[in-house]
Structure formats: C-alpha cells, structure tokens
XYZ file of C-alpha atoms in Angstrom:
458
model
C 26.108 -4.126 3.389
C 27.824 -0.887 4.223
C 25.861 0.104 7.539
C 24.489 3.774 7.730
C 23.025 5.468 10.553
C 21.342 8.667 10.881
C 24.232 10.212 11.908
C 26.688 9.087 9.617
C 23.189 10.376 6.588
C 23.666 13.285 8.432
C 27.185 13.725 8.018
C 27.071 12.492 4.412
C 24.217 15.000 3.014
C 24.831 18.571 4.509
C 26.517 21.045 2.599
C 26.801 18.155 0.061
C 25.194 20.362 -2.562
C 26.748 23.650 -1.927
C 30.642 21.176 -3.006
C 31.634 22.598 -6.793
C 30.216 20.714 -8.788
C 33.236 18.391 -9.833
C 33.488 17.321 -6.302
C 29.651 16.590 -6.525
C 29.877 14.582 -9.030
C 33.535 13.207 -8.040
C 31.186 12.163 -5.306
C 28.072 10.587 -7.729
C 30.984 8.437 -9.794
C 32.700 6.217 -6.372
C 29.215 6.054 -4.661
C 28.074 4.058 -8.746
C 30.862 2.328 -8.139
C 30.246 0.866 -4.989
C 26.557 0.318 -6.205
C 27.337 -1.253 -9.734
C 29.794 -3.290 -7.403
C 27.278 -4.782 -4.255
C 24.986 -5.905 -7.457
C 27.260 -8.082 -9.307
C 27.981 -10.343 -5.956
C 24.738 -9.865 -4.393
C 21.985 -9.279 -7.148
C 22.116 -13.268 -8.847
C 20.105 -11.384 -12.069
C 22.203 -8.440 -12.200
C 25.550 -10.551 -11.670
C 23.893 -11.766 -15.392
C 22.707 -8.543 -16.978
C 26.401 -6.784 -16.281
C 29.111 -9.472 -16.421
C 30.387 -7.902 -20.568
C 30.892 -4.519 -18.476
C 34.637 -3.246 -19.247
C 36.699 -2.640 -16.556
C 36.705 0.931 -16.641
C 32.807 1.648 -17.534
C 31.283 4.977 -17.639
C 27.890 4.999 -16.893
C 26.101 4.479 -20.580
C 28.445 1.239 -20.525
C 25.485 0.096 -18.315
C 23.132 -1.574 -20.101
C 19.224 -0.089 -18.941
C 17.359 -1.479 -16.905
C 13.107 -1.349 -16.809
C 10.110 -2.047 -15.066
C 9.000 -4.760 -16.770
C 12.795 -6.455 -15.653
C 12.405 -5.886 -11.797
C 9.216 -7.028 -11.097
C 8.955 -10.263 -13.414
C 12.919 -11.092 -12.339
C 12.117 -10.042 -9.225
C 12.749 -12.756 -6.853
C 16.550 -12.926 -8.977
C 16.828 -9.100 -8.657
C 17.121 -8.587 -5.112
C 20.053 -8.505 -3.376
C 18.825 -10.185 -0.328
C 17.900 -13.986 -1.169
C 15.051 -13.968 1.800
C 13.437 -11.458 0.302
C 10.487 -13.542 -2.307
C 7.530 -12.299 -4.705
C 5.693 -13.853 -2.555
C 6.524 -13.254 1.319
C 6.640 -9.053 -0.142
C 2.854 -9.613 -1.514
C 2.029 -11.331 2.236
C 3.133 -9.226 3.884
C 2.025 -5.292 2.373
C -1.700 -7.594 1.448
C -1.875 -6.729 6.022
C -2.332 -3.026 5.879
C -0.079 -3.335 9.982
C 2.349 -4.670 8.309
C 3.127 -2.208 6.760
C 4.411 -0.631 9.849
C 6.402 -3.199 10.976
C 10.356 -3.030 9.304
C 9.784 -6.216 6.850
C 12.055 -9.264 8.065
C 12.583 -7.722 10.426
C 14.424 -4.620 8.807
C 13.200 -3.860 5.268
C 10.277 -1.012 3.942
C 8.498 -2.273 1.721
C 6.801 0.819 -0.592
C 4.331 -0.231 -3.699
C 2.045 0.345 -6.436
C -1.674 0.077 -6.139
C -1.358 -2.982 -9.108
C -5.067 -1.983 -10.918
C -4.037 -1.352 -14.228
C -0.433 -3.089 -13.865
C 1.270 -6.312 -11.896
C 2.604 -4.196 -9.168
C 5.623 -2.791 -8.250
C 7.995 -4.217 -4.942
C 10.126 -2.008 -4.343
C 12.250 -2.923 -0.668
C 14.098 0.455 1.035
C 17.282 -0.876 3.559
C 17.907 0.625 6.085
C 20.854 2.949 3.316
C 17.982 4.467 2.404
C 15.735 4.762 4.101
C 18.911 6.918 6.622
C 20.119 9.236 3.439
C 16.349 10.358 2.307
C 15.697 11.211 5.403
C 18.751 13.446 6.332
C 18.147 14.969 2.824
C 14.543 15.607 4.258
C 15.528 16.772 7.328
C 18.097 18.820 5.708
C 17.517 20.128 1.658
C 13.747 20.599 2.320
C 12.982 21.282 6.101
C 16.287 22.729 5.962
C 16.281 24.797 2.841
C 16.449 28.429 1.970
C 13.128 27.759 2.108
C 11.702 26.865 5.059
C 14.958 27.390 7.289
C 13.803 30.084 9.057
C 10.221 29.254 10.332
C 9.871 30.372 12.908
C 8.119 27.358 14.800
C 8.983 24.591 12.753
C 11.314 22.040 15.074
C 8.476 22.638 17.816
C 7.600 18.439 18.173
C 3.429 18.989 18.635
C 2.695 20.804 15.264
C -0.690 19.764 14.148
C -0.731 18.435 11.216
C -2.791 18.135 7.820
C -2.133 15.882 5.043
C -5.147 16.184 2.459
C -3.887 12.821 0.028
C -5.728 10.790 -1.391
C -6.906 7.870 0.649
C -5.864 4.543 0.641
C -2.426 2.019 2.501
C 0.186 1.715 -0.379
C 0.293 5.883 -1.195
C 3.400 6.814 -0.640
C 2.353 10.366 1.102
C -0.750 8.336 2.647
C 1.336 5.903 4.404
C 3.855 9.051 5.790
C 1.324 10.618 7.406
C -0.548 7.095 9.005
C 3.105 7.367 10.841
C 2.375 11.138 12.185
C -0.421 10.146 13.044
C 1.158 6.855 15.120
C 4.062 8.602 16.708
C 1.036 11.662 18.259
C -1.080 8.390 19.369
C 1.104 7.358 21.892
C 2.779 10.951 23.047
C -1.408 10.607 23.626
C -1.893 13.712 21.366
C -3.718 12.579 18.125
C -5.587 15.116 18.489
C -3.470 17.595 16.651
C -3.043 15.430 13.575
C -6.273 15.626 10.411
C -6.095 13.131 6.811
C -8.854 14.361 4.029
C -9.239 11.950 1.753
C -8.560 14.117 -1.630
C -12.150 13.171 -2.541
C -14.374 15.424 0.348
C -16.656 17.180 -0.700
C -14.991 20.627 -0.892
C -17.690 22.233 1.783
C -16.139 19.538 3.953
C -13.060 20.628 3.812
C -13.136 23.984 4.189
C -15.456 23.561 8.039
C -12.670 20.469 9.315
C -9.826 23.118 8.216
C -11.459 26.033 9.908
C -12.411 23.663 12.915
C -9.046 22.211 12.973
C -6.016 24.949 11.870
C -3.553 23.649 11.001
C 0.283 24.600 11.435
C 1.600 22.496 8.749
C -0.530 21.133 5.474
C 0.945 18.462 3.102
C -1.652 17.976 0.244
C -1.700 18.065 -3.905
C -0.230 20.640 -5.730
C -4.271 21.103 -7.899
C -6.327 21.194 -4.288
C -4.762 23.038 -2.599
C -4.452 25.583 -5.275
C -8.550 24.997 -5.227
C -8.387 25.476 -1.290
C -6.421 29.013 -2.022
C -9.654 30.620 -3.663
C -11.411 29.897 -1.182
C -8.983 30.796 1.156
C -8.753 34.325 -0.352
C -12.587 33.750 -0.707
C -12.583 34.288 2.912
C -14.834 30.747 4.127
C -11.364 29.303 4.408
C -9.403 31.092 7.219
C -6.240 29.314 8.325
C -2.705 30.979 8.387
C -0.763 27.277 8.023
C 3.443 28.330 8.908
C 3.843 26.223 5.763
C 2.855 24.319 3.015
C 3.847 21.160 1.285
C 3.438 19.441 -2.024
C 4.625 16.375 -3.423
C 3.221 14.121 -6.592
C 2.036 17.167 -9.272
C 3.777 19.651 -10.697
C 3.720 22.410 -9.640
C 3.694 25.644 -12.116
C 5.415 28.476 -10.009
C 2.736 30.738 -10.292
C 0.468 28.749 -8.616
C 3.362 28.314 -5.607
C 3.319 32.075 -5.580
C -0.090 32.459 -5.824
C -1.178 29.671 -3.437
C 2.191 31.930 -0.955
C 0.976 34.963 -0.554
C -3.352 34.357 -0.395
C -2.469 31.902 3.149
C 0.950 33.875 3.928
C 3.100 31.373 4.424
C 6.168 28.943 2.709
C 5.456 27.011 0.297
C 8.183 23.904 -0.401
C 7.180 21.146 -3.775
C 9.787 17.957 -4.308
C 10.566 15.650 -6.804
C 10.037 11.577 -5.782
C 9.634 8.500 -7.245
C 8.738 4.598 -5.407
C 11.985 4.028 -7.623
C 14.848 6.980 -6.458
C 13.319 8.720 -3.647
C 13.619 12.224 -2.545
C 15.049 13.459 -6.048
C 14.677 16.678 -6.411
C 14.022 20.129 -4.494
C 12.657 23.129 -4.714
C 15.120 26.534 -4.859
C 13.959 30.173 -3.992
C 14.371 30.640 -7.615
C 12.003 28.347 -8.509
C 14.161 25.494 -9.302
C 13.895 21.461 -8.931
C 17.277 20.893 -8.267
C 19.088 17.283 -7.924
C 20.281 15.077 -5.221
C 22.669 14.605 -7.769
C 24.620 13.298 -4.681
C 23.438 10.713 -4.231
C 20.618 10.478 -7.252
C 21.577 10.214 -10.158
C 18.938 11.484 -13.555
C 19.705 11.616 -17.219
C 16.895 13.130 -19.500
C 16.170 10.558 -23.172
C 14.943 10.524 -26.391
C 12.301 7.432 -26.968
C 15.167 5.782 -27.931
C 17.137 5.742 -24.726
C 19.395 8.464 -26.344
C 21.055 11.075 -24.337
C 19.102 14.091 -24.468
C 21.120 17.538 -23.817
C 20.393 20.245 -21.724
C 18.312 22.458 -22.625
C 16.098 19.961 -24.927
C 12.634 18.484 -23.264
C 13.005 14.231 -22.841
C 10.481 11.763 -23.567
C 11.997 10.475 -20.360
C 14.782 9.328 -17.716
C 17.315 6.964 -16.260
C 17.316 6.318 -12.775
C 19.712 5.468 -10.542
C 18.967 5.123 -6.757
C 22.678 5.591 -5.150
C 21.206 4.985 -2.057
C 19.352 1.325 -2.098
C 21.558 -1.541 -2.069
C 18.981 -4.388 -1.585
C 16.890 -4.141 -4.761
C 19.609 -1.743 -6.764
C 17.755 0.781 -9.376
C 20.858 1.533 -11.961
C 19.949 3.011 -15.419
C 16.139 2.070 -14.955
C 13.622 4.080 -17.322
C 11.217 5.851 -17.101
C 8.619 7.318 -18.933
C 9.038 10.690 -16.718
C 9.594 13.552 -18.757
C 12.871 16.326 -17.968
C 14.199 19.707 -18.875
C 17.984 19.175 -17.409
C 19.784 22.435 -16.833
C 23.520 22.661 -15.632
C 23.466 26.678 -15.484
C 24.102 26.722 -11.749
C 22.080 28.493 -9.917
C 21.951 32.167 -7.718
C 20.148 30.103 -4.571
C 23.873 28.821 -4.556
C 23.708 25.484 -4.871
C 26.178 23.816 -6.801
C 23.910 20.836 -8.459
C 22.042 20.769 -11.640
C 18.030 21.548 -11.534
C 15.339 20.096 -14.193
C 12.327 20.577 -14.946
C 9.012 18.716 -14.945
C 6.603 18.609 -17.579
C 3.908 16.843 -15.925
C 0.404 15.979 -16.309
C -1.182 19.998 -18.269
C -5.025 19.607 -16.990
C -7.356 21.923 -16.279
C -9.587 22.597 -13.146
C -12.835 22.278 -13.964
C -15.575 24.936 -12.898
C -18.716 24.362 -12.057
C -21.617 26.404 -10.544
C -23.596 25.536 -7.058
C -26.149 28.218 -5.970
C -23.787 31.023 -6.220
C -20.829 29.914 -5.666
C -17.966 28.281 -8.018
C -16.893 25.152 -7.117
C -12.779 23.340 -7.928
C -12.741 20.403 -8.869
C -9.161 19.935 -9.876
C -7.666 16.441 -11.972
C -6.182 14.526 -9.221
C -10.830 13.905 -8.355
C -11.685 12.247 -11.863
C -8.458 9.697 -11.683
C -9.089 8.934 -7.939
C -12.735 7.684 -8.184
C -12.111 5.875 -11.699
C -8.291 4.624 -10.705
C -10.268 1.669 -8.465
C -12.286 0.478 -11.042
C -11.473 -3.635 -11.626
C -11.134 -2.765 -15.227
C -10.557 1.065 -15.680
C -7.798 1.929 -17.886
C -7.474 5.222 -18.372
C -10.394 8.115 -17.531
C -10.727 10.954 -18.940
C -13.224 14.237 -18.200
C -13.897 17.059 -21.264
C -15.690 19.743 -19.871
C -18.477 20.945 -22.308
C -20.049 23.504 -19.948
C -20.715 24.761 -17.063
C -22.993 22.296 -16.103
C -22.318 19.140 -18.471
C -19.075 17.166 -18.762
C -17.928 14.484 -21.774
C -16.399 11.257 -20.198
C -13.290 9.461 -21.980
C -13.637 5.832 -21.204
C -10.224 2.384 -22.133
C -11.683 -0.414 -20.105
C -8.693 -3.073 -20.320
C -8.965 -6.382 -22.199
C -11.135 -9.269 -20.289
C -13.353 -6.975 -19.087
C -17.074 -6.417 -19.863
C -17.154 -2.734 -21.161
C -20.282 -1.718 -20.267
C -20.498 -3.597 -16.985
C -16.346 -0.743 -16.361
C -18.487 1.801 -17.964
C -21.793 1.626 -15.195
C -19.359 0.966 -12.143
C -17.545 4.476 -13.162
C -20.358 6.104 -14.021
C -21.772 5.944 -10.370
C -18.567 6.601 -9.276
C -18.362 9.923 -10.543
C -21.812 11.082 -10.449
C -21.609 10.074 -5.995
C -18.423 12.481 -6.568
C -20.415 15.840 -8.263
C -23.331 14.806 -6.048
C -21.129 15.416 -2.819
C -19.938 18.538 -3.306
C -23.347 20.233 -4.661
C -23.490 19.007 -8.196
C -26.338 16.032 -9.115
C -27.666 18.484 -11.340
C -24.392 18.145 -13.792
C -25.013 16.057 -16.544
C -22.542 13.246 -17.776
C -22.426 12.108 -21.525
C -20.737 9.849 -22.281
C -18.747 8.692 -25.087
C -16.478 5.719 -26.828
C -14.308 7.930 -28.569
C -10.178 7.412 -28.172
C -8.760 9.494 -25.607
C -7.794 12.982 -25.840
C -3.364 13.241 -25.572
C -1.447 16.689 -25.945
C 1.027 16.486 -28.794
C 3.616 15.373 -26.559
C 1.972 13.001 -26.465
C 0.524 12.580 -22.135
C -3.061 11.814 -21.156
C -4.957 14.034 -19.977
C -7.134 13.529 -17.492
C -9.218 16.857 -17.526
C -9.798 19.084 -19.184
C -12.119 22.119 -20.556
C -13.450 22.183 -23.796
C -15.735 25.506 -24.198
C -15.879 29.403 -23.517
C-alpha cells in the first residue's frame, strides 16, 4: 500500500484546488488508475468484476458498484484478507474499540443498521491522512475561516450539538476531541448536547459554557439562532460548523449575522469522506483531486451540468483497503463546471437535500421550534420503524404516519414511536400537543423524496 503520512498528505492537498482545471482532472485520472490497479491486485471480488476492462479504459468503462454488493460481498471486497465481517462486527459492538485502531492499523465507521443491513467502511492510514489534510487546508484553512482570530489555539472551548450514539460519525469526532482534552486535564472545555435535549436546557447549558466552536446540524443551529436573536441565548462563538443536512444559503447568512461569526459547511459521506466544502460565494466545491462525483439519472446515465440528478456515482481516490469506485448513492445534485468567483478551480455542486419544515409550537407565549431531525431521531432506533412522517395540522396538533418493516407488529411499533414522541414534546413543555396516528401512505415530494416533517395549515 502506498504510504502517505500527514506531512506528505498536506503537501499533496495544499493549493491543488487552485490549479488549472485540466491539471486537477489529470491528477484525479492518475489516482483513479492507481486505485483500480490496486483493487484488481488485492481485492478478490473486484479482480473478477474488473476482469474485462479495456487496456485504456475510461471512467465510464468501470462497472458501477452498489451498497448491496459491498455489504453482501464484504469479505471478498476488502484488500486485506485479515479483515472479515465477523471481526468488524465484533469490533464495532464495543464502543471503546472505536478509539483504538482496528487490527492495529485501520479505522472503522458504520451505519447503525436499524432499518437495513449495516454498511461497514474500513479506512486506511492513507485515507485518514488525506482527508485530515483536506479538512485542515480547505475547511479550517479555507477562505471562510482562514482569517478567524484565535482559531488555532489548542484549548478552544468545543461544543457539539448532534445525535448521540457510538456509530454516529459526528458524535465520534467530538468524542475523540473530548478524550484528547481529558488527557490534558481540560475535559471541562468540551460540551456535548444531544439534539433531543429540550431547547430550554440547550440555552441554559450554552449560556453557562460559552463555546468558541460549535459543530451541529444546520436545522438545529437555525432554531437556536432565533433564541439568540430574542436574547434568551447569549453566546459569541468564533465559528459554527454545520454538516449532515442541507444548509440553505439564506439560513447560513441569517445564522452568521445573528451569532456574529462565520458559518461553514461541508458535504461528507460514509463512503466518500470529505466530498465537498463551502466557499464564500455559497458554492459547495468538490474535492475533485481526491473524490470523483458523477451525477446520473435513475438508470445511471450521465446527467449534464446544470441538470438535477437522480443520484451520483462516488469514487474515493484516497482509500485503498476498501475501494469505493463508481459507487451508486441516492444523493441528488446539480453539477456546475463554470469557474467560481472565489478563485477555486474545482467544480461545485448544489445538493438537493431533504425539504422539511421547522415546526413551530407555542409554549406560554414563547415559540418552540422543532426541526425535522428531532422527529427522525425519535423514531430511528425503535425496532420495526422503517420511516416516520409528521404533518402539522394546527398550532397544537400533528398527524403522524408510520411505515413498519415486514415481520414487526404494527400496533406495537406505533405505540413505541408514539410514546417516544410524547416524551419529546413533554420535555419541551408541549405536553398538550395532540397527536393523531393516521394509517395512510407517507407523502413525498415531486422528485420522490420523503419529507420527515412539514406544515399543512395557515
């Protein structure tokens, strides 16, 4: 395996996104050929899959991969015979294992597997070094944050407002920071807040803590921005970093104005790593020297620039141990190849994220705002829950629709979800909210996307 340490990774990443477009594309092509050659030599399954590739193959000649293939054929897909499904499952079963290298040299991330077979991704030192360098150079060192005073101080007060859970990548990232702070005796300079915590509790703890850096979901920090504007929340962070959801540009500007600090965003994925990062013009630039994003339609045909795709094919050029090459994902994007005024020469994408409303309820004359992610988290770990949808019909009433996985008792599953929702509302002082459980199909947008929460009243 080609060894890349932190110093070499920094050199490979620095300034590349400002080179000529053709030079960036040539670099990606070289790295693609290296990755495919490595996969053919070390992965038993991909050796067979790529057997008929022509000598001078194009990207489009490489067969498309799917999640089903990667999960079902995991043991033959990976490029290290020591790695097996059984060993990985045993490793992720113990939360403490996640902070020591798997087999002494790898990092493992995984989806929870509550509603589907878990997707296990093994990352080697090459991937980790490159994607750490991308974060350092293009996220923290990029044009949005590079001039923030004091951002390089070692003991900044760090706060994460994300979903709890050992396999959640945002939570794991924060937990690594917390443990590094604990080793230096400054654990009290970190604060974790669950997105399911009552708003009043968030406000109280944030006011007490006064964070320098906040990492969070866009919808959650957007709701807290209204609390800051109203004066109930009074914090002054240096930066706010968002991820995991679409961040509309108008929301980003509002959050930045209210908190008086830059708000950054990035598009990352379990399979692709750090895929794209925000520029001052509000454009999400693809790290196209290390990640290839191909917009495609439902039949995996290429979609031209400027047209919304039905999905993407993702290629991660950094990770060798578990090659991700033209891997089908359902993310919908619009690719732009015109040069951005920010000075970066990489293409940029609009990400068609989930379209959900932030529901608003009254609590003793104060508006309580609840983003869709809260309802999603309330239901996601309940056995048998496939999807849950909340439709606000009045200021004090919601309609709930649930799809239950095959093999589970519908009534039992619905009652567990209903109990979880009542706890969420009661913890936010909204115990009087009426919840009507309706046995109807879940509603979708015109493009087919499932909406988690939305309003249907004036």
